[in-house]
Amino acid sequence: MRFSTLIWTVGLGAAILCQAAPTKRNNGGQNKGTTTYADCQRPKPQGQQLSSCPNGTVYVSQTDPQSSFGSIHDAVLSLPDDDSQQWILVGEGNYHEVVNVTRRGPLTIMGMTEDPQDYKKNLVKLWYSSFINQTTQTSSQDNADAVVLTVSPNRAASLIGVGPAGAPLQPEFGNVDFRLYNVDVANRATVNGKEFPGQTGPSAALLVAYANASTYGSTFASYQDTLFCGRNGSLFAYGGEVKGGTDFLYGFGTAWFEGVTMANRECRGAITAWKGSSFLYGPDTFGVYQSNGWVVRADDALPDVDLTGSCALGRPWNNASRSIYKNTYMSEVVLPAGFIEWQSTEPRLVPNLTFFGEYGSYGPGYKPDQRNQTVGALLTEEEANQYTVEKVFGGMPSWIDLGTATIK
């Protein structure tokens, strides 16, 4: 069902693009072909690791004495705060740290790997342990304080805030072209010193706000609020995987995932929880879009938890929410009704404003006769064609690597 009129409103401006994978699941969700930095990313003999890399590439390694830095954080801090283009190559390893990218100039971070087109072979792990305890949360704490990788000009621009409109708009814009290749990013929330396999509170792996970002063959894992795409943030994800259990894709802006696996560790809330408003923040470009991907049970979901028919596709964070699935495999974990209201006492559904839809869904979790079409629509081909990368972003963004991504 189409929804619109304004009650709950929110920010706009972020975009996530992820490029399509083949209809059949293979090779970690990406097409076999060429990738821009494959030769640079492949492991090489000591002293030759930067061969085939762009001139000036900064090398990070925990074990190679010829590297410039042992942490990604330090490498990022070493870069000039200007508009120059920079590259970082990260060697195999587990990097326990928080990384903040605030510079404006283009930055590419590449994880070392034998096969850039198979995210299951990634060799670089970036992780941290943090979460926001919403029971004891103070007024000075924000979801942005529990993030592993942040791409934003400053903390004020990163803030999620509260209420229908969230944090105030900011005047600055951060990175114009951030790219991440073959890095596994995880927020491993801990309780009493031990990693907790379940919901603890907001604990994002990635936050993008007031910046343009794209990811290729990378993965993002948490249990709650895994990936946030904030105001004036544009994110394109090609291949890879997102793991979560509660509202694990959320944000104010526009996000397009193509060929990405959505892996459910639990089924709380929904896969997407989005806000949007063309009234307060300009052009109607908000929403979260998923194309040619897969919705499945996570490989590390607790074995005694039955997720069958339990995972909702999306729910409205405000009543201007938009969430679209195109040509997506729906496994048995998908809720037969599809999309849901925010909650029974506060549905946040407004006709002709709230918009949930799917087209070309297939698999055991796609049950068109059981979809709740008072909440989500089964789109026609003509309607689905209104949602393409070019139409959502007003043309093909220059910050997408079309040498690696194949957009269908």
Short mmCIF file of C-alpha atoms in Angstrom, two decimals:
data_model
loop_
_atom_site.label_atom_id
_atom_site.label_comp_id
_atom_site.label_asym_id
_atom_site.label_seq_id
_atom_site.Cartn_x
_atom_site.Cartn_y
_atom_site.Cartn_z
CA MET A 1 0.00 0.00 0.00
CA ARG A 2 1.19 3.54 -0.74
CA PHE A 3 1.38 5.89 2.13
CA SER A 4 1.82 10.10 2.39
CA THR A 5 0.90 13.35 4.42
CA LEU A 6 3.27 14.44 7.14
CA ILE A 7 3.22 13.62 10.78
CA TRP A 8 6.51 12.07 11.78
CA THR A 9 9.28 13.62 9.71
CA VAL A 10 12.97 13.24 9.41
CA GLY A 11 16.19 13.88 7.70
CA LEU A 12 17.18 13.13 4.24
CA GLY A 13 20.29 12.98 2.24
CA ALA A 14 22.09 9.66 2.70
CA ALA A 15 22.50 7.11 0.00
CA ILE A 16 23.77 3.54 0.05
CA LEU A 17 24.40 1.74 -3.14
CA CYS A 18 25.31 -1.83 -3.38
CA GLN A 19 25.79 -3.53 -6.65
CA ALA A 20 24.01 -6.46 -7.93
CA ALA A 21 25.08 -10.03 -7.75
CA PRO A 22 23.78 -12.81 -9.96
CA THR A 23 20.33 -14.20 -9.37
CA LYS A 24 21.86 -17.45 -8.18
CA ARG A 25 23.89 -17.28 -5.01
CA ASN A 26 27.59 -17.87 -5.63
CA ASN A 27 31.08 -16.53 -5.02
CA GLY A 28 30.07 -14.67 -1.89
CA GLY A 29 27.48 -12.62 -3.71
CA GLN A 30 29.53 -11.01 -6.47
CA ASN A 31 29.99 -11.57 -10.16
CA LYS A 32 33.23 -13.10 -11.37
CA GLY A 33 34.99 -10.44 -13.42
CA THR A 34 37.52 -7.71 -12.81
CA THR A 35 38.02 -5.50 -9.78
CA THR A 36 39.86 -2.21 -9.73
CA TYR A 37 42.44 -2.97 -7.02
CA ALA A 38 42.74 -6.77 -7.27
CA ASP A 39 46.47 -6.70 -8.07
CA CYS A 40 47.20 -4.31 -5.23
CA GLN A 41 45.18 -6.35 -2.72
CA ARG A 42 46.78 -9.73 -3.40
CA PRO A 43 49.39 -10.88 -0.84
CA LYS A 44 52.96 -10.59 -2.15
CA PRO A 45 56.46 -11.35 -0.90
CA GLN A 46 57.84 -9.06 1.77
CA GLY A 47 59.06 -5.80 0.32
CA GLN A 48 56.80 -6.05 -2.71
CA GLN A 49 53.39 -5.59 -1.12
CA LEU A 50 52.83 -2.13 -2.59
CA SER A 51 53.62 -3.20 -6.14
CA SER A 52 50.60 -2.69 -8.41
CA CYS A 53 49.16 -0.20 -5.87
CA PRO A 54 48.51 3.49 -6.60
CA ASN A 55 51.53 5.72 -5.98
CA GLY A 56 51.62 6.94 -2.41
CA THR A 57 49.55 4.09 -0.96
CA VAL A 58 50.02 3.83 2.81
CA TYR A 59 50.67 0.27 4.00
CA VAL A 60 49.26 -0.99 7.32
CA SER A 61 50.32 -4.31 8.82
CA GLN A 62 50.58 -5.81 12.29
CA THR A 63 53.40 -8.16 11.26
CA ASP A 64 55.30 -6.70 8.31
CA PRO A 65 58.21 -4.52 9.52
CA GLN A 66 58.13 -2.64 6.23
CA SER A 67 54.64 -1.27 6.85
CA SER A 68 54.21 2.39 7.78
CA PHE A 69 51.64 1.76 10.51
CA GLY A 70 50.32 -1.07 12.65
CA SER A 71 46.79 0.31 12.94
CA ILE A 72 44.22 1.61 10.48
CA HIS A 73 43.36 4.45 12.86
CA ASP A 74 46.93 5.75 12.86
CA ALA A 75 47.17 5.50 9.08
CA VAL A 76 44.00 7.55 8.62
CA LEU A 77 45.24 10.19 11.09
CA SER A 78 48.49 10.50 9.14
CA LEU A 79 46.73 11.65 5.98
CA PRO A 80 46.64 15.35 5.07
CA ASP A 81 43.38 17.10 5.89
CA ASP A 82 42.80 18.36 2.38
CA ASP A 83 41.12 17.43 -0.90
CA SER A 84 43.88 15.09 -2.15
CA GLN A 85 43.13 11.48 -3.08
CA GLN A 86 44.66 8.91 -0.73
CA TRP A 87 44.88 5.10 -0.53
CA ILE A 88 45.49 2.71 2.36
CA LEU A 89 46.30 -0.99 1.98
CA VAL A 90 45.64 -3.10 5.08
CA GLY A 91 47.48 -6.38 5.60
CA GLU A 92 45.93 -9.57 6.94
CA GLY A 93 45.00 -9.41 10.61
CA ASN A 94 42.52 -8.60 13.36
CA TYR A 95 42.45 -4.87 14.06
CA HIS A 96 40.82 -4.08 17.41
CA GLU A 97 40.20 -0.36 17.06
CA VAL A 98 37.81 2.45 16.23
CA VAL A 99 38.32 4.30 12.94
CA ASN A 100 36.97 7.78 12.20
CA VAL A 101 37.27 9.25 8.70
CA THR A 102 36.75 13.02 8.85
CA ARG A 103 38.86 14.29 5.94
CA ARG A 104 37.13 15.64 2.84
CA GLY A 105 39.46 14.31 0.16
CA PRO A 106 38.80 10.91 -1.48
CA LEU A 107 40.04 7.95 0.54
CA THR A 108 40.19 4.29 -0.45
CA ILE A 109 40.87 1.57 2.15
CA MET A 110 41.69 -1.85 0.70
CA GLY A 111 41.82 -5.08 2.64
CA MET A 112 44.40 -7.63 1.52
CA THR A 113 42.81 -10.71 -0.07
CA GLU A 114 43.52 -13.44 -2.58
CA ASP A 115 40.07 -13.04 -4.12
CA PRO A 116 38.39 -9.60 -3.93
CA GLN A 117 35.25 -11.06 -5.49
CA ASP A 118 34.54 -13.50 -2.68
CA TYR A 119 33.88 -11.75 0.62
CA LYS A 120 34.08 -15.07 2.45
CA LYS A 121 37.82 -15.02 1.76
CA ASN A 122 38.42 -11.59 3.33
CA LEU A 123 41.59 -11.49 5.45
CA VAL A 124 41.14 -8.18 7.27
CA LYS A 125 38.93 -7.94 10.37
CA LEU A 126 38.20 -4.55 11.94
CA TRP A 127 36.30 -4.79 15.21
CA TYR A 128 35.54 -3.18 18.52
CA SER A 129 33.25 -3.80 21.50
CA SER A 130 30.77 -1.07 22.36
CA PHE A 131 27.05 -0.49 22.75
CA ILE A 132 24.62 2.05 24.14
CA ASN A 133 22.73 0.75 27.17
CA GLN A 134 19.35 2.34 26.54
CA THR A 135 18.24 1.58 30.10
CA THR A 136 20.97 3.75 31.65
CA GLN A 137 21.65 6.07 28.69
CA THR A 138 22.38 9.69 29.68
CA SER A 139 21.44 12.80 27.71
CA SER A 140 25.05 13.20 26.59
CA GLN A 141 25.21 9.73 25.02
CA ASP A 142 24.20 9.00 21.44
CA ASN A 143 24.11 5.92 19.24
CA ALA A 144 27.02 7.49 17.35
CA ASP A 145 29.21 6.86 20.39
CA ALA A 146 29.12 3.09 19.81
CA VAL A 147 30.40 2.67 16.25
CA VAL A 148 33.43 0.87 14.82
CA LEU A 149 33.89 2.72 11.50
CA THR A 150 32.54 6.26 11.12
CA VAL A 151 32.67 8.36 7.95
CA SER A 152 31.53 11.85 8.94
CA PRO A 153 33.12 15.31 9.27
CA ASN A 154 32.71 15.50 13.06
CA ARG A 155 30.74 14.17 16.02
CA ALA A 156 27.92 16.68 15.62
CA ALA A 157 27.33 15.45 12.08
CA SER A 158 27.38 11.84 13.27
CA LEU A 159 24.71 12.23 15.94
CA ILE A 160 21.50 10.25 15.47
CA GLY A 161 19.51 12.15 18.09
CA VAL A 162 16.03 11.34 19.30
CA GLY A 163 12.45 11.96 18.22
CA PRO A 164 10.98 12.14 14.72
CA ALA A 165 13.55 14.63 13.38
CA GLY A 166 16.67 13.39 15.16
CA ALA A 167 19.76 15.54 15.68
CA PRO A 168 19.90 19.08 14.20
CA LEU A 169 21.13 19.61 10.65
CA GLN A 170 24.82 20.48 10.29
CA PRO A 171 26.54 22.84 7.81
CA GLU A 172 29.65 20.75 7.07
CA PHE A 173 30.20 17.93 4.60
CA GLY A 174 32.85 15.27 5.07
CA ASN A 175 34.44 12.78 2.69
CA VAL A 176 33.32 13.21 -0.91
CA ASP A 177 34.41 9.72 -1.99
CA PHE A 178 35.16 7.08 0.63
CA ARG A 179 35.62 3.50 -0.61
CA LEU A 180 36.10 0.32 1.41
CA TYR A 181 37.17 -2.98 -0.17
CA ASN A 182 37.12 -6.43 1.44
CA VAL A 183 37.14 -5.52 5.11
CA ASP A 184 34.99 -7.32 7.70
CA VAL A 185 33.72 -4.75 10.22
CA ALA A 186 32.07 -5.99 13.42
CA ASN A 187 30.81 -4.50 16.66
CA ARG A 188 31.15 -7.30 19.21
CA ALA A 189 29.29 -5.95 22.22
CA THR A 190 30.52 -7.39 25.50
CA VAL A 191 28.72 -7.89 28.80
CA ASN A 192 30.74 -8.60 31.96
CA GLY A 193 33.86 -8.96 29.85
CA LYS A 194 32.42 -11.54 27.47
CA GLU A 195 31.10 -11.14 23.96
CA PHE A 196 27.31 -11.31 24.18
CA PRO A 197 25.49 -13.20 21.40
CA GLY A 198 22.34 -11.10 21.40
CA GLN A 199 20.79 -7.67 21.60
CA THR A 200 22.46 -5.30 24.08
CA GLY A 201 21.58 -1.92 22.58
CA PRO A 202 22.63 0.14 19.54
CA SER A 203 26.08 -1.03 18.43
CA ALA A 204 26.84 -0.07 14.84
CA ALA A 205 29.60 -1.46 12.68
CA LEU A 206 29.36 1.39 10.14
CA LEU A 207 28.04 4.96 10.27
CA VAL A 208 27.99 7.28 7.27
CA ALA A 209 26.70 10.86 7.57
CA TYR A 210 27.36 14.04 5.59
CA ALA A 211 29.63 12.00 3.31
CA ASN A 212 29.65 9.79 0.22
CA ALA A 213 30.74 6.21 0.80
CA SER A 214 30.78 2.93 -1.10
CA THR A 215 31.75 -0.57 -0.01
CA TYR A 216 32.79 -3.59 -2.06
CA GLY A 217 32.91 -7.16 -0.81
CA SER A 218 32.86 -5.94 2.78
CA THR A 219 30.79 -7.25 5.68
CA PHE A 220 29.19 -5.52 8.66
CA ALA A 221 28.08 -7.38 11.77
CA SER A 222 26.29 -6.57 15.02
CA TYR A 223 23.01 -7.49 16.68
CA GLN A 224 21.21 -4.15 16.86
CA ASP A 225 21.42 -1.16 14.49
CA THR A 226 24.31 -2.63 12.52
CA LEU A 227 24.53 -0.01 9.80
CA PHE A 228 23.46 3.63 9.97
CA CYS A 229 23.17 5.88 6.93
CA GLY A 230 22.59 9.40 8.27
CA ARG A 231 21.69 12.78 6.92
CA ASN A 232 23.43 13.87 3.74
CA GLY A 233 25.22 10.54 3.68
CA SER A 234 25.37 8.44 0.53
CA LEU A 235 26.39 4.79 0.76
CA PHE A 236 26.75 2.21 -2.00
CA ALA A 237 27.32 -1.42 -0.98
CA TYR A 238 28.30 -3.97 -3.61
CA GLY A 239 28.32 -7.61 -2.58
CA GLY A 240 29.23 -8.61 0.93
CA GLU A 241 26.96 -9.19 3.89
CA VAL A 242 25.18 -7.38 6.72
CA LYS A 243 24.43 -9.32 9.92
CA GLY A 244 21.97 -8.18 12.53
CA GLY A 245 18.96 -8.98 14.65
CA THR A 246 17.10 -5.71 15.33
CA ASP A 247 16.57 -2.90 12.80
CA PHE A 248 19.99 -3.64 11.40
CA LEU A 249 19.64 -1.20 8.50
CA TYR A 250 18.51 2.16 9.78
CA GLY A 251 18.92 5.78 8.87
CA PHE A 252 17.58 9.09 7.60
CA GLY A 253 18.81 9.01 4.03
CA THR A 254 18.93 6.91 0.89
CA ALA A 255 20.54 3.49 0.83
CA TRP A 256 20.82 1.09 -2.08
CA PHE A 257 22.12 -2.45 -1.47
CA GLU A 258 22.73 -4.58 -4.52
CA GLY A 259 23.80 -8.19 -4.34
CA VAL A 260 24.14 -8.01 -0.57
CA THR A 261 23.23 -10.83 1.83
CA MET A 262 21.06 -9.78 4.77
CA ALA A 263 21.84 -12.39 7.43
CA ASN A 264 19.48 -12.57 10.40
CA ARG A 265 20.99 -13.53 13.76
CA GLU A 266 17.66 -12.82 15.46
CA CYS A 267 14.29 -11.47 14.35
CA ARG A 268 13.47 -8.41 16.45
CA GLY A 269 12.02 -5.23 15.02
CA ALA A 270 12.74 -5.62 11.31
CA ILE A 271 15.57 -5.71 8.81
CA THR A 272 15.04 -2.05 7.90
CA ALA A 273 13.86 0.88 10.01
CA TRP A 274 13.94 4.13 8.06
CA LYS A 275 13.03 7.79 8.35
CA GLY A 276 12.49 10.28 5.59
CA SER A 277 11.01 13.65 4.69
CA SER A 278 11.04 15.70 1.51
CA PHE A 279 9.19 18.46 3.38
CA LEU A 280 12.01 19.41 5.74
CA TYR A 281 15.16 18.44 3.89
CA GLY A 282 14.76 18.98 0.17
CA PRO A 283 14.51 16.54 -2.77
CA ASP A 284 12.66 13.27 -2.32
CA THR A 285 15.69 10.97 -2.35
CA PHE A 286 15.41 9.15 0.96
CA GLY A 287 14.77 5.45 1.45
CA VAL A 288 16.47 2.07 1.69
CA TYR A 289 16.59 -0.07 -1.44
CA GLN A 290 17.72 -3.69 -1.82
CA SER A 291 18.17 -5.34 -5.18
CA ASN A 292 19.30 -8.79 -6.31
CA GLY A 293 20.25 -9.84 -2.81
CA TRP A 294 19.34 -12.49 -0.26
CA VAL A 295 17.52 -12.55 3.08
CA VAL A 296 18.73 -15.57 5.07
CA ARG A 297 19.47 -16.98 8.50
CA ALA A 298 22.94 -15.97 9.69
CA ASP A 299 25.48 -18.76 9.86
CA ASP A 300 26.18 -17.84 13.50
CA ALA A 301 22.57 -17.53 14.68
CA LEU A 302 22.15 -19.53 17.88
CA PRO A 303 21.20 -23.10 16.89
CA ASP A 304 18.34 -23.34 19.39
CA VAL A 305 16.64 -20.21 18.01
CA ASP A 306 13.94 -20.94 15.43
CA LEU A 307 13.70 -17.96 13.06
CA THR A 308 11.28 -19.57 10.63
CA GLY A 309 8.69 -17.05 9.46
CA SER A 310 9.82 -14.46 12.01
CA CYS A 311 11.91 -11.78 10.25
CA ALA A 312 10.00 -8.71 9.05
CA LEU A 313 11.31 -6.95 5.95
CA GLY A 314 10.90 -3.47 7.37
CA ARG A 315 9.05 -1.13 9.70
CA PRO A 316 8.66 2.67 9.71
CA TRP A 317 11.00 4.62 11.98
CA ASN A 318 8.82 7.56 11.03
CA ASN A 319 5.80 7.79 8.79
CA ALA A 320 7.83 9.02 5.80
CA SER A 321 9.71 5.71 5.69
CA ARG A 322 10.46 4.05 2.37
CA SER A 323 11.84 0.52 1.93
CA ILE A 324 11.93 -1.41 -1.36
CA TYR A 325 13.08 -4.94 -2.21
CA LYS A 326 13.69 -5.89 -5.85
CA ASN A 327 14.49 -9.37 -7.17
CA THR A 328 15.48 -10.60 -3.73
CA TYR A 329 15.69 -14.18 -2.48
CA MET A 330 13.49 -14.66 0.58
CA SER A 331 14.48 -17.66 2.71
CA GLU A 332 12.21 -19.41 5.21
CA VAL A 333 13.09 -16.85 7.92
CA VAL A 334 11.01 -14.10 6.28
CA LEU A 335 7.75 -13.16 7.99
CA PRO A 336 4.87 -14.18 5.69
CA ALA A 337 3.24 -10.75 6.14
CA GLY A 338 6.40 -9.03 4.88
CA PHE A 339 6.44 -5.48 6.25
CA ILE A 340 5.01 -4.44 9.62
CA GLU A 341 3.92 -1.33 11.52
CA TRP A 342 6.24 0.28 14.06
CA GLN A 343 4.17 -1.10 16.92
CA SER A 344 0.48 -1.70 17.55
CA THR A 345 0.01 1.42 19.69
CA GLU A 346 1.95 3.63 17.27
CA PRO A 347 1.84 2.23 13.73
CA ARG A 348 3.45 5.25 11.97
CA LEU A 349 1.71 4.36 8.71
CA VAL A 350 0.24 7.19 6.63
CA PRO A 351 -1.40 6.60 3.22
CA ASN A 352 0.58 8.05 0.29
CA LEU A 353 3.54 8.87 2.52
CA THR A 354 4.82 5.65 4.06
CA PHE A 355 5.93 3.38 1.22
CA PHE A 356 6.92 -0.27 1.47
CA GLY A 357 7.12 -2.50 -1.57
CA GLU A 358 8.66 -5.54 -3.21
CA TYR A 359 8.99 -6.80 -6.75
CA GLY A 360 10.40 -10.03 -8.14
CA SER A 361 10.81 -11.68 -4.74
CA TYR A 362 11.32 -15.45 -4.79
CA GLY A 363 12.16 -18.34 -2.50
CA PRO A 364 10.33 -20.16 0.32
CA GLY A 365 9.84 -16.95 2.30
CA TYR A 366 7.97 -15.21 -0.48
CA LYS A 367 4.28 -15.81 0.18
CA PRO A 368 2.36 -13.24 -1.88
CA ASP A 369 -1.02 -14.51 -0.72
CA GLN A 370 -0.01 -13.84 2.90
CA ARG A 371 1.66 -10.45 2.42
CA ASN A 372 -0.07 -7.67 4.38
CA GLN A 373 -0.87 -5.28 1.56
CA THR A 374 -2.33 -2.72 3.93
CA VAL A 375 1.31 -2.13 4.94
CA GLY A 376 3.45 -3.14 1.94
CA ALA A 377 2.72 -3.24 -1.80
CA LEU A 378 3.49 -5.92 -4.37
CA LEU A 379 4.83 -3.68 -7.13
CA THR A 380 4.27 -3.97 -10.85
CA GLU A 381 7.27 -3.96 -13.17
CA GLU A 382 6.48 -0.37 -14.15
CA GLU A 383 6.34 0.71 -10.51
CA ALA A 384 9.56 -1.13 -9.65
CA ASN A 385 11.35 0.55 -12.55
CA GLN A 386 10.87 3.88 -10.81
CA TYR A 387 13.53 2.74 -8.34
CA THR A 388 16.93 2.43 -9.99
CA VAL A 389 20.33 3.73 -8.96
CA GLU A 390 20.18 6.49 -11.54
CA LYS A 391 16.67 7.59 -10.59
CA VAL A 392 17.30 7.46 -6.86
CA PHE A 393 20.52 9.47 -7.09
CA GLY A 394 19.69 11.69 -10.04
CA GLY A 395 22.32 10.07 -12.25
CA MET A 396 25.20 7.68 -11.65
CA PRO A 397 27.31 8.98 -8.74
CA SER A 398 30.98 9.55 -9.58
CA TRP A 399 31.99 8.01 -6.24
CA ILE A 400 30.87 4.52 -7.27
CA ASP A 401 33.61 2.24 -8.63
CA LEU A 402 32.08 0.96 -11.87
CA GLY A 403 35.30 -0.91 -12.57
CA THR A 404 34.36 -3.25 -9.72
CA ALA A 405 30.59 -2.97 -9.39
CA THR A 406 28.20 -4.26 -12.02
CA ILE A 407 24.94 -2.39 -11.58
CA LYS A 408 21.94 -4.12 -13.10
#
